[in-house]
Structure formats: structure tokens, C-alpha cells
Short mmCIF file of C-alpha atoms and ligand atoms in Angstrom, two decimals:
data_model
loop_
_atom_site.label_atom_id
_atom_site.label_comp_id
_atom_site.label_asym_id
_atom_site.label_seq_id
_atom_site.Cartn_x
_atom_site.Cartn_y
_atom_site.Cartn_z
CA MET A 1055 -51.99 15.56 85.06
CA LYS A 1056 -53.27 14.78 81.58
CA GLU A 1057 -56.12 17.15 82.15
CA LYS A 1058 -53.76 19.87 83.05
CA VAL A 1059 -51.77 19.22 79.88
CA GLU A 1060 -54.91 19.41 77.80
CA GLN A 1061 -55.85 22.66 79.54
CA ILE A 1062 -52.48 24.12 78.75
CA LYS A 1063 -52.79 23.08 75.08
CA THR A 1064 -56.18 24.69 74.74
CA SER A 1065 -55.08 27.78 76.58
CA ILE A 1066 -52.01 28.29 74.40
CA GLU A 1067 -54.02 27.86 71.22
CA GLU A 1068 -56.32 30.62 72.44
CA ASP A 1069 -53.44 32.87 73.49
CA ILE A 1070 -51.55 32.41 70.24
CA LYS A 1071 -54.56 33.55 68.26
CA ASN A 1072 -54.47 36.88 70.09
CA VAL A 1073 -50.73 37.52 69.65
CA LYS A 1074 -50.06 40.70 67.71
CA THR A 1075 -46.69 42.06 68.83
CA LEU A 1076 -43.28 40.80 69.89
CA GLN A 1077 -44.15 41.87 73.43
CA ASP A 1078 -47.09 39.44 73.34
CA ILE A 1079 -44.60 36.72 72.45
CA VAL A 1080 -42.44 37.65 75.43
CA ASP A 1081 -45.50 37.48 77.69
CA ILE A 1082 -46.54 34.09 76.32
CA LYS A 1083 -43.06 32.69 76.82
CA ALA A 1084 -43.17 33.82 80.44
CA LYS A 1085 -46.65 32.42 80.94
CA TYR A 1086 -45.84 28.92 79.65
CA ILE A 1087 -42.16 28.17 79.60
CA GLY A 1088 -40.66 30.79 81.94
CA LYS A 1089 -39.44 29.98 85.46
CA GLN A 1090 -42.91 30.51 86.87
CA GLY A 1091 -44.60 29.22 83.72
CA LEU A 1092 -47.48 26.76 83.58
CA ILE A 1093 -45.37 23.97 82.13
CA THR A 1094 -42.68 24.44 84.74
CA GLU A 1095 -45.45 24.24 87.35
CA LEU A 1096 -46.29 20.74 86.12
CA THR A 1097 -43.00 19.40 87.39
CA LYS A 1098 -43.01 21.33 90.63
CA ASN A 1099 -44.19 18.65 93.00
CA MET A 1100 -42.03 15.84 91.64
CA LYS A 1101 -40.94 14.77 95.07
CA ASP A 1102 -44.51 13.58 95.79
CA TYR A 1103 -44.41 11.09 92.91
CA SER A 1104 -42.92 7.62 92.67
CA ILE A 1105 -39.93 7.10 90.39
CA GLU A 1106 -42.12 5.64 87.66
CA GLU A 1107 -44.52 8.56 87.91
CA ARG A 1108 -41.66 11.04 87.82
CA LYS A 1109 -40.43 9.55 84.56
CA GLU A 1110 -43.90 9.75 83.08
CA VAL A 1111 -44.46 13.34 84.27
CA GLY A 1112 -41.05 14.41 83.01
CA LYS A 1113 -41.73 12.94 79.60
CA ILE A 1114 -45.13 14.59 79.26
CA ALA A 1115 -43.77 17.93 80.53
CA ASN A 1116 -40.87 17.85 78.05
CA SER A 1117 -43.10 16.92 75.17
CA ILE A 1118 -45.59 19.70 75.89
CA LYS A 1119 -42.73 22.11 76.43
CA ASP A 1120 -41.30 21.24 72.99
CA GLU A 1121 -44.71 21.59 71.41
CA VAL A 1122 -45.38 24.97 73.02
CA THR A 1123 -41.87 26.24 72.21
CA GLU A 1124 -42.42 25.32 68.58
CA ILE A 1125 -45.78 27.06 68.40
CA ILE A 1126 -44.31 30.22 69.95
CA ALA A 1127 -41.26 30.16 67.61
CA ALA A 1128 -43.50 29.85 64.55
CA LYS A 1129 -45.58 32.79 65.68
CA GLU A 1130 -42.49 34.83 66.47
CA LYS A 1131 -41.12 34.24 62.96
CA GLU A 1132 -44.47 35.21 61.48
CA ILE A 1133 -44.42 38.51 63.38
CA ASN A 1134 -40.81 39.23 62.48
CA ASP A 1135 -41.47 38.57 58.80
CA ALA A 1136 -44.43 40.91 58.92
CA ILE A 1137 -42.29 43.63 60.52
CA LEU A 1138 -39.56 43.18 57.89
CA ASN A 1139 -42.03 43.30 55.00
CA GLU A 1140 -43.59 46.40 56.44
CA LYS A 1141 -40.15 48.00 56.71
CA LEU A 1142 -39.18 47.01 53.18
CA SER A 1143 -42.30 48.45 51.67
CA SER A 1144 -42.11 51.68 53.69
CA GLU A 1145 -38.39 52.24 52.97
CA LYS A 1146 -38.47 51.68 49.25
CA ILE A 1147 -35.69 53.54 47.41
CA ASP A 1148 -36.92 56.34 45.28
CA VAL A 1149 -34.79 56.01 42.18
CA THR A 1150 -36.04 59.35 40.88
CA LEU A 1151 -34.29 61.30 43.67
CA PRO A 1152 -31.06 63.06 42.61
CA GLY A 1153 -27.90 61.11 43.54
CA LEU A 1154 -25.07 62.26 45.80
CA GLU A 1155 -22.45 64.24 43.92
CA ILE A 1156 -19.07 62.51 43.96
CA LYS A 1157 -16.31 65.05 43.49
CA GLU A 1158 -13.69 63.97 41.01
CA GLY A 1159 -10.15 64.71 42.14
CA ALA A 1160 -6.99 65.31 40.14
CA PRO A 1161 -3.35 64.81 41.07
CA SER A 1162 -1.80 67.71 42.97
CA ILE A 1163 0.42 69.59 40.54
CA LEU A 1164 3.24 69.51 43.06
CA GLU A 1165 3.06 65.72 43.04
CA LYS A 1166 2.84 65.80 39.26
CA VAL A 1167 6.01 67.89 38.94
CA ILE A 1168 7.89 65.51 41.24
CA GLU A 1169 6.69 62.48 39.30
CA ASP A 1170 7.75 64.06 36.00
CA PHE A 1171 11.13 64.80 37.51
CA GLU A 1172 11.48 61.23 38.75
CA ASP A 1173 10.55 59.87 35.31
CA VAL A 1174 13.20 61.99 33.60
CA PHE A 1175 15.98 60.97 35.97
CA MET A 1176 14.98 57.32 36.20
CA SER A 1177 15.24 57.21 32.40
CA MET A 1178 18.87 58.34 32.87
CA GLY A 1179 19.56 55.51 35.32
CA TYR A 1180 19.03 57.33 38.62
CA ASP A 1181 17.49 55.68 41.67
CA VAL A 1182 14.78 57.48 43.64
CA VAL A 1183 15.80 57.45 47.30
CA ASP A 1184 13.90 58.42 50.42
CA GLY A 1185 15.27 59.69 53.72
CA PRO A 1186 14.14 60.82 57.17
CA GLU A 1187 12.55 64.24 57.66
CA VAL A 1188 13.68 64.22 61.28
CA GLU A 1189 17.42 64.33 60.79
CA GLU A 1190 20.66 64.49 62.74
CA ASP A 1191 22.73 67.66 62.62
CA ARG A 1192 25.57 65.52 61.31
CA PHE A 1193 23.75 64.57 58.08
CA ASN A 1194 21.93 67.85 57.58
CA PHE A 1195 25.01 70.06 58.08
CA GLU A 1196 28.32 68.65 59.20
CA LEU A 1197 28.89 66.00 56.55
CA LEU A 1198 27.92 68.60 53.95
CA ASN A 1199 30.84 70.81 54.90
CA ILE A 1200 28.78 73.10 57.15
CA PRO A 1201 30.35 72.71 60.59
CA LYS A 1202 28.78 74.09 63.76
CA GLY A 1203 28.97 77.87 63.89
CA HIS A 1204 29.30 78.25 60.09
CA ALA A 1205 27.56 81.36 58.78
CA ALA A 1206 25.77 79.31 56.11
CA ARG A 1207 23.64 77.79 58.85
CA ASP A 1208 21.86 81.11 59.40
CA ALA A 1209 20.11 80.89 56.04
CA GLN A 1210 18.98 77.38 56.87
CA ASP A 1211 17.72 77.92 60.40
CA THR A 1212 15.24 75.15 61.11
CA PHE A 1213 13.22 73.54 63.90
CA TYR A 1214 15.22 71.69 66.54
CA LEU A 1215 13.66 68.76 68.33
CA LYS A 1216 16.39 67.82 70.78
CA ASP A 1217 19.20 70.20 71.76
CA ASP A 1218 21.21 71.10 68.68
CA GLU A 1219 21.46 67.56 67.39
CA ILE A 1220 18.04 66.44 66.16
CA LEU A 1221 16.20 68.71 63.73
CA LEU A 1222 13.68 68.87 60.94
CA ARG A 1223 15.88 68.69 57.86
CA SER A 1224 16.46 72.03 56.15
CA GLN A 1225 17.49 70.32 52.91
CA THR A 1226 17.26 66.87 51.38
CA SER A 1227 21.06 66.83 50.91
CA GLY A 1228 21.45 64.82 54.10
CA VAL A 1229 20.17 61.83 52.14
CA GLN A 1230 23.16 62.17 49.79
CA ALA A 1231 25.51 61.82 52.77
CA ARG A 1232 23.54 58.80 54.01
CA VAL A 1233 23.68 57.07 50.62
CA MET A 1234 27.43 57.73 50.22
CA LEU A 1235 28.15 56.30 53.67
CA GLN A 1236 26.02 53.25 52.86
CA HIS A 1237 28.13 52.53 49.79
CA GLU A 1238 31.33 52.86 51.84
CA GLY A 1239 33.27 54.59 49.10
CA LYS A 1240 33.06 51.61 46.79
CA ASP A 1241 30.28 52.05 44.23
CA PRO A 1242 29.29 54.73 41.75
CA ILE A 1243 26.05 56.49 42.77
CA ARG A 1244 23.20 57.97 40.78
CA MET A 1245 20.30 59.06 42.93
CA ILE A 1246 17.62 61.66 43.29
CA CYS A 1247 15.74 62.40 46.48
CA PRO A 1248 12.48 64.32 46.46
CA GLY A 1249 11.06 65.20 49.86
CA LYS A 1250 9.75 67.64 52.42
CA THR A 1251 12.14 70.11 54.02
CA TYR A 1252 11.68 72.72 56.72
CA ARG A 1253 13.06 76.14 57.56
CA ARG A 1254 12.22 78.79 60.10
CA ASP A 1255 10.86 81.13 57.43
CA ASP A 1256 7.82 83.34 57.69
CA ASP A 1257 5.25 82.19 55.16
CA ASP A 1258 4.69 84.50 52.21
CA ALA A 1259 4.10 84.17 48.46
CA THR A 1260 7.54 82.67 47.85
CA HIS A 1261 8.54 81.25 51.26
CA SER A 1262 7.11 78.51 53.42
CA HIS A 1263 8.21 76.88 56.66
CA GLN A 1264 7.68 73.61 54.79
CA PHE A 1265 8.54 73.02 51.16
CA MET A 1266 9.70 70.28 48.80
CA GLN A 1267 13.18 69.83 47.43
CA ILE A 1268 14.35 67.50 44.71
CA GLU A 1269 18.02 66.75 45.02
CA GLY A 1270 20.29 64.67 42.89
CA LEU A 1271 23.75 63.20 43.27
CA LEU A 1272 26.07 61.43 40.90
CA VAL A 1273 29.39 60.02 42.07
CA ASP A 1274 31.69 58.19 39.69
CA THR A 1275 35.33 57.97 38.66
CA GLU A 1276 37.51 61.04 38.09
CA ASP A 1277 36.22 61.40 34.52
CA ILE A 1278 33.12 63.15 35.80
CA SER A 1279 33.24 66.91 35.20
CA LEU A 1280 31.07 70.00 35.10
CA CYS A 1281 30.33 69.13 31.43
CA ASP A 1282 28.47 66.03 32.57
CA LEU A 1283 26.41 68.15 34.95
CA LYS A 1284 25.62 70.60 32.14
CA GLY A 1285 24.61 67.79 29.80
CA THR A 1286 22.41 66.20 32.44
CA PHE A 1287 20.72 69.51 33.25
CA GLU A 1288 20.18 70.30 29.54
CA GLU A 1289 18.57 66.90 28.97
CA ALA A 1290 16.30 67.22 32.02
CA ALA A 1291 15.31 70.82 31.16
CA LYS A 1292 14.28 69.85 27.62
CA LYS A 1293 12.19 66.97 28.88
CA LEU A 1294 10.54 68.99 31.65
CA PHE A 1295 10.09 72.35 29.91
CA GLY A 1296 10.08 71.52 26.21
CA ASN A 1297 12.59 70.64 23.49
CA ASP A 1298 13.39 74.23 22.57
CA THR A 1299 14.60 75.00 26.10
CA THR A 1300 18.22 76.12 26.41
CA THR A 1301 20.25 76.27 29.61
CA ARG A 1302 23.05 78.25 31.16
CA PHE A 1303 25.16 78.17 34.29
CA ARG A 1304 26.04 81.19 36.42
CA PRO A 1305 28.75 81.06 39.08
CA SER A 1306 27.47 80.68 42.62
CA TYR A 1307 28.55 79.49 46.05
CA TYR A 1308 27.45 76.54 48.14
CA GLN A 1309 29.40 74.91 50.94
CA PHE A 1310 29.05 71.38 49.63
CA THR A 1311 30.01 71.98 46.00
CA GLU A 1312 33.08 73.47 44.33
CA PRO A 1313 32.68 75.03 41.82
CA SER A 1314 29.02 75.90 42.35
CA VAL A 1315 26.52 77.20 39.81
CA GLU A 1316 23.02 78.57 39.50
CA MET A 1317 21.05 76.74 36.84
CA ASP A 1318 18.94 78.84 34.45
CA ILE A 1319 16.61 77.80 31.65
CA SER A 1320 15.49 79.99 28.76
CA CYS A 1321 12.06 81.45 29.52
CA PHE A 1322 9.41 79.03 28.27
CA ASN A 1323 6.90 81.84 28.12
CA CYS A 1324 8.63 84.48 25.96
CA LYS A 1325 11.31 82.20 24.49
CA GLY A 1326 13.97 84.65 25.54
CA SER A 1327 12.56 87.97 24.40
CA GLY A 1328 11.59 89.10 27.93
CA CYS A 1329 8.35 88.96 29.87
CA HIS A 1330 7.01 89.29 33.41
CA ILE A 1331 7.81 85.67 34.32
CA CYS A 1332 11.53 86.04 33.52
CA LYS A 1333 11.57 89.68 34.69
CA GLN A 1334 12.53 90.75 31.15
CA THR A 1335 15.80 88.81 31.24
CA GLY A 1336 14.78 85.87 29.05
CA TRP A 1337 16.15 83.48 31.68
CA ILE A 1338 14.63 81.75 34.71
CA THR A 1339 16.67 80.34 37.59
CA VAL A 1340 15.39 76.89 38.49
CA GLY A 1341 17.99 75.43 40.84
CA GLY A 1342 21.53 75.21 42.17
CA ALA A 1343 24.28 72.70 41.51
CA GLY A 1344 28.00 72.05 41.43
CA MET A 1345 30.80 69.52 41.66
CA VAL A 1346 30.72 67.71 45.01
CA HIS A 1347 33.25 69.35 47.35
CA PRO A 1348 36.26 67.08 48.06
CA ASN A 1349 35.66 67.55 51.81
CA VAL A 1350 32.15 66.12 51.42
CA LEU A 1351 33.39 63.13 49.42
CA ASN A 1352 36.12 62.41 51.96
CA MET A 1353 33.85 62.84 54.99
CA CYS A 1354 31.30 60.51 53.40
CA GLY A 1355 33.81 57.76 52.74
CA TYR A 1356 34.76 58.47 49.11
CA ASP A 1357 38.41 59.17 48.30
CA ALA A 1358 38.27 62.55 46.55
CA ASN A 1359 41.42 61.68 44.61
CA LYS A 1360 39.67 58.76 42.95
CA TRP A 1361 36.03 59.79 42.87
CA HIS A 1362 34.31 62.86 41.46
CA GLY A 1363 30.68 63.78 41.42
CA PHE A 1364 28.09 66.45 40.94
CA ALA A 1365 25.01 67.37 42.92
CA PHE A 1366 21.99 69.49 42.10
CA GLY A 1367 18.87 70.69 43.84
CA PHE A 1368 15.54 72.12 42.76
CA GLY A 1369 12.61 73.55 44.67
CA ALA A 1370 9.56 71.51 43.66
CA GLU A 1371 7.14 74.37 44.41
CA ARG A 1372 9.16 76.77 42.28
CA LEU A 1373 9.10 74.35 39.34
CA ALA A 1374 5.35 73.83 39.78
CA MET A 1375 4.72 77.56 40.10
CA LEU A 1376 6.66 78.26 36.91
CA LYS A 1377 5.13 75.43 34.95
CA TYR A 1378 1.54 76.00 36.00
CA GLY A 1379 1.49 79.73 36.54
CA VAL A 1380 0.86 79.62 40.30
CA ASN A 1381 1.76 82.96 41.84
CA ASP A 1382 1.54 82.13 45.54
CA LEU A 1383 3.41 79.24 47.13
CA ARG A 1384 0.89 79.07 49.98
CA ALA A 1385 -1.71 77.77 47.53
CA PHE A 1386 -0.04 74.34 47.70
CA TYR A 1387 -0.47 74.08 51.44
CA ASN A 1388 -3.68 75.78 52.43
CA THR A 1389 -6.78 73.67 52.72
CA ASP A 1390 -9.12 75.83 50.71
CA LEU A 1391 -10.23 73.40 48.03
CA ARG A 1392 -11.59 76.21 45.87
CA GLU A 1393 -8.14 77.70 45.56
CA ILE A 1394 -6.42 74.38 44.96
CA LYS A 1395 -9.02 73.46 42.36
CA ASN A 1396 -7.78 76.29 40.16
CA PHE A 1397 -4.52 74.44 39.73
CA ASP A 1398 -5.94 70.96 39.21
CA ARG A 1399 -5.11 70.95 35.55
CA ARG A 1400 -5.39 67.72 33.73
CA GLU A 1401 -2.58 66.99 31.34
CA GLU A 1402 -3.44 67.32 27.67
CA ASN A 1403 -2.22 64.10 26.19
ZN1 ZN B 2546 10.04 85.43 29.68
#
């Protein structure tokens, strides 16, 4: 037995000297400590020994097994270290190679316009409110005084998801109805709602099946009048388009406001003398507005005898196009970065 152990020790010393690869290690493990290994062999005929002898054999076998395992582990580590060092030296980073170019982005000007708008109205005490893009017919049309079958729906044909009841909102005004109902006719409201809207329009330079609206609503006591709307618009126009901007209202018609107006600003390009942007008129139409129709107030839970309000809406793309000289609305939505890059103007502060 002891002879055998000595033989194994000598043999492993010899074998270890010749180890060069991890495969050699695998082979050595199999040869000595595997199921058919030499050390396992030592304990094979245990049943022929007496109890005392078995103990002795077991002890010797375990001790040699530990010893051999240790020798193999040390060699394995040595080989692994060598492999790692080899790898490290062969994969050295060449610091003289040119680096990867990281493209620097800039805020989308559409986003910028909306943020500017939010800043202006938040400074006047308005809340910024969000609402669902998938909307019920009730909020998108009916509560806004556009019942089923009304001709005004034709201009706002949109995408229907379920029968005639669930649709992609054609305007953000539905959020106004939602907010009024939430307040149950009790509190004054000042809110704006920027967001995506959808219409079944063919895409061209000034139309898109998806575009952004920024709507606003103020509801307060009966003291609120068209003068307040004019003052609010004048203040916002000066902040958004410059202090020398003047404003005017032109009569218009919307179903949810009465009276209704178109909102114009003096041309920021020619200052009123006439140019291609204002089509020689000196004025640019930027949005629509009006006093909230009594039907809308009543349907949304506000007693029109006690509460008055005004609402306004702007097209975010139109504002961005005017402000940044973009001549095709599609530029905001196509994925050609070269085209978008042209409009990535950093603000000059
Ligand atoms: Zn002009």
C-alpha cells in the first residue's frame, strides 16, 4: 500500500513537470483523482481489509488525494495566470488610435417651443395638465358642443379604434372637459395642455396625421371677459416672440367658444411692413380662442350663469416653424437626422 502511494507521488511529480495546457490538467485530474483514477483505485478492494486496515487505508488515500489535488490546483492557477498575462499583453490598448465620435444632441425645437410656452403660462399661474391620446368620443366631441352628426366633425376626422366611441384624439380640448368634470363645478381653473393629436389628413408641408397642440383653459367667476383673454394673449406673445410684438383678434367660429376669435401677432420678421412670412399683411395667425360656450360649461358641471372662462389653442409645429424658419412640417417627424440637424439651433443666451 505504502509503496503504491510512493509510486503515485513520484508519478504525479513527473506528470506535473510536463503539464503545459489546461487540457493536460484535465487529463491529470482524470488519471489520479477521477472515478477510474489511481487514488480511487487504492480504495477499491476495501472489503478485503479488516476494519482497522480500512481506517488506515482510508486515511492514507484521503491524505494523498488532498496532496495531489493541491498540486494540481497550484499548477492550474499557474497556467491560468500565464494565459491571462499573455492576453493582457497581446490586447494592450493603443491610446494613439482615434476615439469613437460621440454625437452631441440638442433639444428638438418642437420640444423647446412647448417648454417655452409652459414657462410663460406657469409664470401666470397655470397648471400643465396631461391627458390620454386614446380618447372617448364624449370628451373629444360631445362635451365640447360637437354632437354626433355635427358638420364640424368632418374637419376633425380622426382614427377610430372601437366603433364610433374610442378614437385617437383630434384635439387636446378633451382634457379641458376632463379637468372641468374633475373639479365638479366648484373651483376656478387655469390649465394648459400640450400634447399629441391626430387627424385623418394627408401629410404635406403644412399638414400631418399627427401633430402637437397646446391648449389652455381659464374658468373663473363672471368677471372674466374677452379683455382678459386679450391681455393673456398679449403677455404670452411678447414673451414668446419679443417685447415689440403686438396682437389682434379677428372674429371666427368654433363650436366650443362664443364669441370665437383668430389670434394674430405682428410679423416678427418685417415688424409689420410686409414680407413673405406674413404674406405681405404684416400679421401672422398663430392660434384660435374664445369665451367658453355656456353649453360646454354646463355640460362639464359649471353653472354658466355663475362661471365664465376662455380657452385658446395653438399648433406647436406652426409656432416652431414660424420661430425657427422651418418650411416643411414633415421635418419634425421624419427620421432623417441630417434634415433634423438643420433645425437643432442652440439658444443664444
Ligand atoms: Zn412679415
